[in-house]
XYZ file of C-alpha atoms in Angstrom:
577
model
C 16.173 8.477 26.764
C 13.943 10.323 24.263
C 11.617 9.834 22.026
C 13.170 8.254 18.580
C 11.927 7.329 14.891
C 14.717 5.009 14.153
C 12.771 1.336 14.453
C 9.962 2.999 12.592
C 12.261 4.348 9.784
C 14.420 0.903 9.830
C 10.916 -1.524 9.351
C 9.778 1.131 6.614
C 13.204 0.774 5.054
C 13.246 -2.944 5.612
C 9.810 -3.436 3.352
C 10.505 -0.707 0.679
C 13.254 -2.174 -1.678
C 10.790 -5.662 -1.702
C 7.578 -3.342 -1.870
C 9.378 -1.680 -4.999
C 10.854 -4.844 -6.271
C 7.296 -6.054 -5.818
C 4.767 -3.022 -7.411
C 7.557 -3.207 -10.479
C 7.115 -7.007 -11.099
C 3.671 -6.520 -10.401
C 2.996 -4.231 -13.715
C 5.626 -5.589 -15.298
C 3.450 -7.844 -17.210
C 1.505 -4.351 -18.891
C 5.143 -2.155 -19.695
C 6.948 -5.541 -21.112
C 4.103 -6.405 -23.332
C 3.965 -2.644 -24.504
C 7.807 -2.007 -25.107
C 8.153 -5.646 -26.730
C 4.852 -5.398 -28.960
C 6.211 -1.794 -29.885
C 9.566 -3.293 -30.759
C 7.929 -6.479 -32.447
C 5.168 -5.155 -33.992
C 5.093 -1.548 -33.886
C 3.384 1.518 -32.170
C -0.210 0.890 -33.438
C -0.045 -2.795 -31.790
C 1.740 -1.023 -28.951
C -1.378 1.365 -28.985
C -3.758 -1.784 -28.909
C -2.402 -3.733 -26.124
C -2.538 -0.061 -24.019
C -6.147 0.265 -25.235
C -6.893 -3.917 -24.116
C -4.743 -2.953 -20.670
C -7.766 -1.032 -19.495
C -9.108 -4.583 -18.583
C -6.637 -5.607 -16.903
C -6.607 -2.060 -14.805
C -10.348 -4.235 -13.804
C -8.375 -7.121 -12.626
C -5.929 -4.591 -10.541
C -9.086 -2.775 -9.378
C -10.351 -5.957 -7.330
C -7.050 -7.605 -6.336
C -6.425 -3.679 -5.148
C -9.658 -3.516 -3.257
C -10.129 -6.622 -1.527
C -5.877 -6.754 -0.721
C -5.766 -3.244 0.247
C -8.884 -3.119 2.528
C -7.958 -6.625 3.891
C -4.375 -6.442 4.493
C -5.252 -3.165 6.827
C -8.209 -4.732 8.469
C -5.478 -7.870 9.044
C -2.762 -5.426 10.251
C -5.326 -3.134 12.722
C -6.192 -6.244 14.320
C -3.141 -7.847 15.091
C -2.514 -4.039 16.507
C -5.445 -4.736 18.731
C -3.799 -7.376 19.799
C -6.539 -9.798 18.067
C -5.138 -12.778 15.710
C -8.664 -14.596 15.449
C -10.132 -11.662 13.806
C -6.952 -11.029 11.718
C -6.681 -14.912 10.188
C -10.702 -14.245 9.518
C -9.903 -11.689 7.237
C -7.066 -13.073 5.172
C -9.287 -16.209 4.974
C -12.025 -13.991 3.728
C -10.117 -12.399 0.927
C -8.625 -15.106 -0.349
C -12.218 -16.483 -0.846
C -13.320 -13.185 -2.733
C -10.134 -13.381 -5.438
C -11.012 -16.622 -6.272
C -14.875 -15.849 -6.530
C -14.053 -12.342 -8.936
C -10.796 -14.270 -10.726
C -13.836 -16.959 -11.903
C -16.433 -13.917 -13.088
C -13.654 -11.628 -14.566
C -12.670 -14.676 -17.191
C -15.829 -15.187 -17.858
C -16.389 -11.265 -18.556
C -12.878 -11.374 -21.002
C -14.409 -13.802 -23.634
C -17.785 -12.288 -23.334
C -18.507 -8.824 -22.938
C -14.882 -6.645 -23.154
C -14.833 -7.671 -26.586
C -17.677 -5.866 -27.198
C -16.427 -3.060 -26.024
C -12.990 -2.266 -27.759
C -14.779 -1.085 -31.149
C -16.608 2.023 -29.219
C -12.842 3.377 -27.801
C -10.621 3.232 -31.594
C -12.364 2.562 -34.989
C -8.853 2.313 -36.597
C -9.467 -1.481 -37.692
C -5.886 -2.236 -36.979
C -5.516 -1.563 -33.449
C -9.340 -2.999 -33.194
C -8.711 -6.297 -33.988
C -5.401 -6.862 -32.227
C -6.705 -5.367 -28.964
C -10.035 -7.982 -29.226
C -7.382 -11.119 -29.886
C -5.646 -9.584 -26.216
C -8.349 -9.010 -24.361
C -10.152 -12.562 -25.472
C -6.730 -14.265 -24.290
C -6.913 -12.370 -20.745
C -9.509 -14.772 -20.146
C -7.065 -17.219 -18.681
C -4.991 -14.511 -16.775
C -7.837 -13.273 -14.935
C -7.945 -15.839 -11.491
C -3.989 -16.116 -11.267
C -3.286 -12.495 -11.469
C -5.669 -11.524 -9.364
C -5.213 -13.946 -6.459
C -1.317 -14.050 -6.759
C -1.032 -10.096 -6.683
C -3.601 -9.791 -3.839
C -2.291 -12.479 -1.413
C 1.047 -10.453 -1.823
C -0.342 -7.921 0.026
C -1.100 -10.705 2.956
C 2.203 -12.293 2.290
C 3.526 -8.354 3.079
C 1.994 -8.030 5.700
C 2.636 -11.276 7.707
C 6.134 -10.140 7.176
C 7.159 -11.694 3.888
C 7.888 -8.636 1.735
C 10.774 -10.291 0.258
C 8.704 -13.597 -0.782
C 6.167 -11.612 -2.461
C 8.782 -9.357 -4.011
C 10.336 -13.070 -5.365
C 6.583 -14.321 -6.794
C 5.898 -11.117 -8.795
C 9.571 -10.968 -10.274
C 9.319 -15.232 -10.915
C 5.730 -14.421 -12.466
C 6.462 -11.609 -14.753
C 9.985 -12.803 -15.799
C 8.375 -15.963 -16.967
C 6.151 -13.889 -18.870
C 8.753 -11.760 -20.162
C 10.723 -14.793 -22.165
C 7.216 -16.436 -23.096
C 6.640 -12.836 -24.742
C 9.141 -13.358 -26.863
C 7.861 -17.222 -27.572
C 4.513 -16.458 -28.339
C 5.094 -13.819 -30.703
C 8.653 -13.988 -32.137
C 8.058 -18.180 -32.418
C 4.737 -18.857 -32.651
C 3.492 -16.158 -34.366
C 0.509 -15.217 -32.130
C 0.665 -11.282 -32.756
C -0.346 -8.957 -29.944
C -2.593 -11.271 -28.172
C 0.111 -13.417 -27.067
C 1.851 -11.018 -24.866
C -1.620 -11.979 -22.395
C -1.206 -15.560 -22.872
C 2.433 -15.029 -21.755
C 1.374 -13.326 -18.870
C -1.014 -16.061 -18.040
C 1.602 -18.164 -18.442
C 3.418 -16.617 -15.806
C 0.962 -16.322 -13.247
C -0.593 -19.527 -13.356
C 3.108 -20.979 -12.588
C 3.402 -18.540 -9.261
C 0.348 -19.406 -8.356
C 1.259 -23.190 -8.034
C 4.919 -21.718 -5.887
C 2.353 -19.625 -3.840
C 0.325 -21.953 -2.672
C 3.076 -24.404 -1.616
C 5.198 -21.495 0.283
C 1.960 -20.363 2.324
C 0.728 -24.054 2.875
C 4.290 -25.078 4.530
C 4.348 -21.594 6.373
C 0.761 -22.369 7.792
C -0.645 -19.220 6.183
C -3.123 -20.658 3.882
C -6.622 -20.639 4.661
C -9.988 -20.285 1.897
C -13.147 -19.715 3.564
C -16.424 -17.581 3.670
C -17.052 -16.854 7.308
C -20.560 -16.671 8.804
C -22.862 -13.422 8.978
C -21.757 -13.218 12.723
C -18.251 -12.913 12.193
C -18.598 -10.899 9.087
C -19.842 -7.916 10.681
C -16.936 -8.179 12.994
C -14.602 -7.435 9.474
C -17.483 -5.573 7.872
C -14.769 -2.518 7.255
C -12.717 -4.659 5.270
C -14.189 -3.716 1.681
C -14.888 -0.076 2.230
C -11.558 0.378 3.369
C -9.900 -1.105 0.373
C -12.824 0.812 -1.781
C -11.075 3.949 -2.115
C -7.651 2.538 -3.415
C -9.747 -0.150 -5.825
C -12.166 2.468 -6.933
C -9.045 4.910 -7.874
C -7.709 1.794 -10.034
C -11.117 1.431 -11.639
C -11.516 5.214 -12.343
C -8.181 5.125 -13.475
C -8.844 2.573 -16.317
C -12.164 4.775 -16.790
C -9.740 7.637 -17.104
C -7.248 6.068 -19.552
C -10.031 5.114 -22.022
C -11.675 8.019 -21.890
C -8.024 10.331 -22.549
C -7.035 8.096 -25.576
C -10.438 8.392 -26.848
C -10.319 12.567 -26.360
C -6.269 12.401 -27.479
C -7.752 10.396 -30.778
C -10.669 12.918 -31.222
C -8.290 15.727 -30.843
C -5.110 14.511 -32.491
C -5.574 11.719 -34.392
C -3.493 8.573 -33.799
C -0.649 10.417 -33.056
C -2.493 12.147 -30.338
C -3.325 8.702 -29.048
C 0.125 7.331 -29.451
C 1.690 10.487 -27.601
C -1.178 9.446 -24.728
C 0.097 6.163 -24.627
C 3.725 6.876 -24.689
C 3.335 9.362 -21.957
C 0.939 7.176 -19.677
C 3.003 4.278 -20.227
C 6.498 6.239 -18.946
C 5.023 7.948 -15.974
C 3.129 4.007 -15.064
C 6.737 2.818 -15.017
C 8.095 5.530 -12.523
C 4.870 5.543 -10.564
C 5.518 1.939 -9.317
C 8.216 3.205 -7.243
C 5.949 5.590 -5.446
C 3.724 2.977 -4.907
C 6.320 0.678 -3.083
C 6.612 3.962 -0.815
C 2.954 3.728 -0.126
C 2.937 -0.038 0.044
C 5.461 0.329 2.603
C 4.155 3.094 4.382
C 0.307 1.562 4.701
C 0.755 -1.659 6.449
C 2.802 0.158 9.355
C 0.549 2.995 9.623
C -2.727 0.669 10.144
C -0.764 -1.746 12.625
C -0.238 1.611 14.247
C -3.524 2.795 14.312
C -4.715 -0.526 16.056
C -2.073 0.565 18.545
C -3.254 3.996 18.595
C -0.240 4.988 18.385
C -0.660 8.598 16.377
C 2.967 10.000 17.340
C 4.069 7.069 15.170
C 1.740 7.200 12.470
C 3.139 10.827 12.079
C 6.770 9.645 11.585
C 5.999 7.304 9.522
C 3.793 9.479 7.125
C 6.544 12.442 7.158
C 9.502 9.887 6.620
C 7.712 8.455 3.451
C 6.246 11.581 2.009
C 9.923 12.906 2.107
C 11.046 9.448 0.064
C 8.594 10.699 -2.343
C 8.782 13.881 -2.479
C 12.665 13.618 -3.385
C 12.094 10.747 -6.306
C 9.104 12.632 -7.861
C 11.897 15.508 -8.338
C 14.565 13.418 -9.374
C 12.317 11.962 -11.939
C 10.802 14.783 -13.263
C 14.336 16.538 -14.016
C 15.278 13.442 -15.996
C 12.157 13.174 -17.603
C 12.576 17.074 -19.491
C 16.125 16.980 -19.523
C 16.165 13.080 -21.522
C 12.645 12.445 -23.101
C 14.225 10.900 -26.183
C 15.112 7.995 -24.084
C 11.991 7.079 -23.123
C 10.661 7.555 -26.330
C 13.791 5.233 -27.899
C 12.564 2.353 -25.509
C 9.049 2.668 -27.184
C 9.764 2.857 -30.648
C 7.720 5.712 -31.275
C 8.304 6.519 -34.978
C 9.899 9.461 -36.048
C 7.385 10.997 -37.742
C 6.025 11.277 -34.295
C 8.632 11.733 -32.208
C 8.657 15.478 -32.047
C 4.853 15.736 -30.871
C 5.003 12.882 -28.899
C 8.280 14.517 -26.973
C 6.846 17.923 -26.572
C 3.506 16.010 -24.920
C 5.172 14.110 -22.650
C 7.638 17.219 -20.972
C 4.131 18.784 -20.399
C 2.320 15.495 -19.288
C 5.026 14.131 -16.881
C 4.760 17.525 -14.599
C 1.839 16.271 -12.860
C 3.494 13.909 -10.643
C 4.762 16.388 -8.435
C 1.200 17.634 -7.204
C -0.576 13.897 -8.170
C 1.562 11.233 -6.069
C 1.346 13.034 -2.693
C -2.544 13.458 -2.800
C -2.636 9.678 -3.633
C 0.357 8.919 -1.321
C -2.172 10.741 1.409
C -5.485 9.106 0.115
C -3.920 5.759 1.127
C -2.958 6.808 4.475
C -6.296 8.284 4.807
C -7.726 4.896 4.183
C -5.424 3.028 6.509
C -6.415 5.407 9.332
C -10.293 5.025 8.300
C -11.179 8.176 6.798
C -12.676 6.423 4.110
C -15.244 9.167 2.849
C -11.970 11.494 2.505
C -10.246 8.711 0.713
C -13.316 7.885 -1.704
C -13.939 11.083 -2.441
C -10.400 12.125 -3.556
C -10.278 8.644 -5.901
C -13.211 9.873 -7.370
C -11.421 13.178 -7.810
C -8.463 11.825 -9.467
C -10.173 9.203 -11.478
C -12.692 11.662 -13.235
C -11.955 15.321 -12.671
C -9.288 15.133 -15.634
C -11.502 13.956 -18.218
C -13.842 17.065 -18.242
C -10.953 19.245 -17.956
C -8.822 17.343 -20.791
C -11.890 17.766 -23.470
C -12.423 21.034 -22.969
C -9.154 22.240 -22.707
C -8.232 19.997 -25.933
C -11.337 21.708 -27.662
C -9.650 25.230 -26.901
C -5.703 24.524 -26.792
C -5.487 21.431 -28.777
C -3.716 18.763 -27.883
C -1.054 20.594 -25.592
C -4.633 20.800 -23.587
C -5.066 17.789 -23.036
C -1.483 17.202 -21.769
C -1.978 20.540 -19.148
C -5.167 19.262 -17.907
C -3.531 16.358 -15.686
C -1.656 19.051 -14.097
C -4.706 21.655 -13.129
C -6.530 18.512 -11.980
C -3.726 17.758 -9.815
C -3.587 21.300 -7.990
C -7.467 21.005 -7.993
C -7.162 17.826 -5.966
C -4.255 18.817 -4.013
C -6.513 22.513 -2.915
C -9.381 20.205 -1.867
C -7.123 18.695 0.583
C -5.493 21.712 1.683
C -8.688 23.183 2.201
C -10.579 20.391 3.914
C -8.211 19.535 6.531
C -8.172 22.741 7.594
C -11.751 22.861 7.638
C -11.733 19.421 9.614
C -8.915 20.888 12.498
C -10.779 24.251 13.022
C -14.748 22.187 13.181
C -12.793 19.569 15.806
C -11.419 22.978 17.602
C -8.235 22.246 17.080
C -8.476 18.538 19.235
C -7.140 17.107 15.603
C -4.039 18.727 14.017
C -2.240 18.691 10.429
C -3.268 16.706 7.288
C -3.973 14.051 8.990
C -6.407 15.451 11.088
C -5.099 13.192 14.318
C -5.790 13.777 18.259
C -3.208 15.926 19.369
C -0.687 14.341 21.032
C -1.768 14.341 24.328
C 1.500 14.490 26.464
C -1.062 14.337 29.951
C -1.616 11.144 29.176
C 1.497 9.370 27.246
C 5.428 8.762 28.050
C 7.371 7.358 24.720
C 10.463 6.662 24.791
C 13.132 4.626 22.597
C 15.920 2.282 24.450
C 18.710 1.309 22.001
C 20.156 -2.837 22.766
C 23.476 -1.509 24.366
C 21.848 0.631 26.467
C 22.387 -0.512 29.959
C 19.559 2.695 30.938
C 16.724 -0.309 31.177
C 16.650 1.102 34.948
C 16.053 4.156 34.296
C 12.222 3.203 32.852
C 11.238 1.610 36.351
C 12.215 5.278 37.811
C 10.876 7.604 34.388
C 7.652 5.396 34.625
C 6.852 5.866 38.326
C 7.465 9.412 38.286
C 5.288 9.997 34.513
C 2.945 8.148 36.619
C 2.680 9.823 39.932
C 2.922 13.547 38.572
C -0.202 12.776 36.463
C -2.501 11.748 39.556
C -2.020 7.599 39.555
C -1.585 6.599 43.137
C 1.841 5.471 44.110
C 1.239 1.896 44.879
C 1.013 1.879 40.988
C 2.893 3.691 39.875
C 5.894 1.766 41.922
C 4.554 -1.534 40.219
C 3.996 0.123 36.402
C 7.823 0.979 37.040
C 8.784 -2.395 38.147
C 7.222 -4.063 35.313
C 8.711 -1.615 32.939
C 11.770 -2.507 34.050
C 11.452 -6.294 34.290
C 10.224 -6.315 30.598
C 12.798 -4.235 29.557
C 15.296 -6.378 30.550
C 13.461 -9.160 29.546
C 13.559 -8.162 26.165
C 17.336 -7.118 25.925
C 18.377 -10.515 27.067
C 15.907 -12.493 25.776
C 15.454 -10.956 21.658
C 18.573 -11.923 19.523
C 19.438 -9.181 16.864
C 17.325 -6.654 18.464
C 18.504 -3.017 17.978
C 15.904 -1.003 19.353
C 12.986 -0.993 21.718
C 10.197 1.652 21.613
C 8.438 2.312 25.011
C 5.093 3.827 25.096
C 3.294 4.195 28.562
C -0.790 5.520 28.042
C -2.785 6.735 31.151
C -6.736 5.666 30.589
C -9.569 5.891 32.515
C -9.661 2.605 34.861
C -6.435 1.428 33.576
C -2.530 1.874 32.527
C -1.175 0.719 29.567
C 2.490 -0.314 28.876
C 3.734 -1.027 24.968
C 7.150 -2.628 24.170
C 7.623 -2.489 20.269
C 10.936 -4.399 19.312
C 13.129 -5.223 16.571
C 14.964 -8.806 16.543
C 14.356 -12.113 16.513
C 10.909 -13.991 17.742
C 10.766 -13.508 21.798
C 9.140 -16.450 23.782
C 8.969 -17.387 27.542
C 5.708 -15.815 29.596
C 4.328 -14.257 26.852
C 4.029 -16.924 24.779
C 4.233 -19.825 27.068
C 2.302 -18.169 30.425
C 2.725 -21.536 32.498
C 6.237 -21.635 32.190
C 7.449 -19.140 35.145
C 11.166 -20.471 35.084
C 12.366 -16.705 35.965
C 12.366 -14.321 38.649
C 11.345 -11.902 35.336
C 8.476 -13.686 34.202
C 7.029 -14.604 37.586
C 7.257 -10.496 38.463
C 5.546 -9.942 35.282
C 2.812 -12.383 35.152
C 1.610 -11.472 38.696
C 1.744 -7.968 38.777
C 0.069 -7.150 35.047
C -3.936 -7.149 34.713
C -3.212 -8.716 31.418
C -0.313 -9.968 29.307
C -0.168 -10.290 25.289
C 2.421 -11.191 22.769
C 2.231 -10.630 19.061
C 4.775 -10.594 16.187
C 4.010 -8.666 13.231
C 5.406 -6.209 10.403
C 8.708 -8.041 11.376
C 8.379 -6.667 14.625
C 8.142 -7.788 18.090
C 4.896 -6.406 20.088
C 4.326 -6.686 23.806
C 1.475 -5.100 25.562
C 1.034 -5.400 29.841
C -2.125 -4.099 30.876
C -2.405 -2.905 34.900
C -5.820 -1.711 36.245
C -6.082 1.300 38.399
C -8.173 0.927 41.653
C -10.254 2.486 42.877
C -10.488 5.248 45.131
């Protein structure tokens, strides 16, 4: 028996084609309403309802923050083995959407009106981008709760349900595109009355699915037991502040592109940001994948597995950012054949995206890392690279547009990429070397201590259960635990392992994980399969030689199931001397 990644890799694998499924439907809304307005109405609509999106980026920006940040508080705790705290926080958030999905309405027929004349003074695209971002008004509450809960419904193992309720929204919102504008006539604006459309009718599906699956709750909790999830919004603040800079970014580029290049400049910046948006929703089904697992694991403190998990899906990415980029310089004219873009400015709006789309190679890892650093609460690094890769370009895009022209501005998402990506380099390093060298890699983790842990992995047809009850005592023994306990850690390694191979239907694989602390020994069983019950759900019921060994020999015994996978934890005190 050895160490293994393979239940890790399988639950990652097992929430990334939903988590992709899921990020795609979820901007769906923003690419359909750009290609079909392009199609419809042409590229200077297309060029409003980009401008107008920036709002919406607001909307993402809160349902990001408060889903992010909660979703890994909810996770950590059901690591620690603590449900109360975890059903707190979902409760919480879903109290927040509602409270910002009220004020952000209000906001779309008030004051982002306002604001669409300083970004374009091309009357055109003016007055169609006020008409969308007026009719956002009634998108505002359903987007934002439906698309944060999903992180909830993600975590509570439902990836594929919240996979289903984006695609059902933003598929109704694709054929009421078409309604609003091709039927009714509405113009631009219609596309966000479509999209309203859609949400408002997944909202209603959502509500009924997570009432019958008892995972609906609304509440404000009291000061006491909010400083218990105080973490929640700084956690998520990183991720949400990055989706707020980024809409601060996106203005400010099409208002520099516009300066620089004229509408054509801002058409090629639309084009460009649009295409790359697309593609980037499959790295962020990686991340969404990766995050949840990494904080449950964290809770656990289970670093060796955080590390797996991080390499496995930076090597996902790393391979589709490639991929991508070849296709994107080899076949530009298709992307630019889905938009429309006119050919009078095809040619410059071609040569600005080849240049534009190389930043993804250096980009997605920092922000694939900036999540992870949030999820294992380094939250100043994380903040402090969103604010990085929310505002570093726009400096660098004016003055390089000022000196190169417009291929400028295109370069300038690169060089802030490689700025970003040196910071990181450079501070971890820093970090390791000012910890002497007690944290390693880019993580900046405790070194695996191998003094103090035995993991191992048991596949189902192993018959080597045994062999923990011997690996265990002998782990324990050579590192100074007296062999009274050691003989009984063994014994209930074995009796759980067992346990679980006769007991968990469809399990595969079992990760074992034994942790030597001061006053006490803790055992993990991590599990694939099907729901486990007997002593560890139902204590009183000792109707086995198994779960009568168990229950009196352990300090402490806990069940939980979450991320899809089965989580036992047997806690045996040391005596003392």
């Amino acid at each position: 028996m050895k160490s293994n990644d393979n239940l890790l890799r399988k639950t990652f694998l097992r929430f990334l084609l939903p988590l992709i499924i899921q990020y795609l439907a979820f901007s769906l809304s923003e690419f359909t309403d750009s290609i079909l307005v392009s199609q419809m109405l042409g590229d200077k609509a297309m060029a409003a309802v980009n401008l107008a999106s920036s709002f919406v980026l607001i909307f993402s920006t809160v349902s990001i923050t408060i889903g992010t940040g909660g979703s890994a508080e909810y996770t950590k705790f059901l690591g620690e083995k603590n449900p109360k705290l975890a059903n707190i926080t979902k409760n919480y958030s879903t109290w927040l959407f509602v409270v910002s999905g009220i004020v952000l309405s209000l906001l779309c027929v008030t004051v982002f009106p306002l604001i669409v004349p300083l970004i374009s003074k091309d009357p055109e695209i003016v007055d169609a981008a006020k008409g969308y971002t007026i009719f956002l008004g009634a998108l505002a509450l359903p987007y934002i709760l439906v698309n944060g809960m999903c992180a909830f419904l993600t975590a509570a193992d439902h990836p594929k349900f919240a996979a289903l309720l984006t695609v059902i929204a933003n598929g109704i919102n694709l054929g009421m595109d078409i309604f609003y504008v091709k039927v009714v006539g509405f113009g631009a604006e219609g596309t966000a009355l479509a999209t309203a459309t859609g949400y408002i009718i997944a909202l209603v599906i959502m509500f009924i699915y997570m009432k019958k699956k008892g995972l609906w709750g609304i509440k404000r909790p009291p000061k006491s037991e909010l400083k218990s999830i105080k973490n929640q919004t700084l956690i998520g603040f990183a991720s949400g502040l990055g989706q707020l800079g980024f809409s601060i970014k996106v203005t400010a580029v099409s208002a520099i592109s516009s300066l620089v290049a004229g509408s054509v400049g801002l058409i090629t910046f639309s084009f460009s940001f649009q295409t790359v948006s697309i593609i980037s929703l499959f790295g962020a089904g990686i991340i969404g994948s990766a995050v949840p697992i990494v904080s449950a694991l964290y809770g656990e403190k289970d670093f060796v597995g955080i590390r797996k998990v991080t390499n496995y899906a930076m090597m996902i990415l790393l391979v589709f950012q490639v991929a991508t980029l070849i296709f994107f310089e080899l076949q530009p004219e298709f992307m630019a054949k889905i938009y429309n873009i006119n050919k009078d400015n095809l040619d410059f709006a071609i040569h600005g995206f080849r240049i534009f789309s190389l930043m993804n190679i250096l980009r997605f890892p920092t922000i694939f890392m900036m999540y992870i650093y949030s999820a294992i609460r380094k939250n100043k690094l994380a903040i402090t690279i969103s604010i990085m890769d929310s505002l570093l370009v726009i400096p660098i895009s004016f003055i390089m547009g000022k000196t190169m022209g417009a291929d400028g501005i295109w370069w300038a998402f690169s060089v802030a990429a490689f700025i970003l990506f040196l910071y990181i380099v450079i501070y971890t390093i820093r970090e390791n070397r000012k910890n002497k060298h007690t944290t390693t890699g880019p993580l900046m983790l405790p070194v695996a201590d191998k003094d103090n842990t035995l993991y191992l992995s048991i596949p189902s047809s192993s018959d080597s259960a045994s062999e923990l009850s011997m690996q265990t005592t002998d782990f324990l023994s050579e590192h100074g635990i007296d062999r009274k306990t050691s003989m009984r850690c063994g014994l209930l390694a074995e009796e759980l392992g067992v346990y679980l191979l006769n007991e968990s239907e469809k399990m595969e694989m079992i990760d074992f994980i034994v942790r030597i602390f001061t006053g006490h020994i803790d055992i993990c069983f991590r599990s694939d399969g099907e729901p486990i019950s007997g002593f560890l759900l139902l204590k009183e019921k000792e109707d086995s030689i198994s779960e009568s060994i168990l229950s009196s020999l352990s300090s402490e015994c806990k069940y939980n199931r979450y991320l899809g996978l089965n989580n036992s934890y047997i806690r045996v005190d040391i005596p003392e001397a």
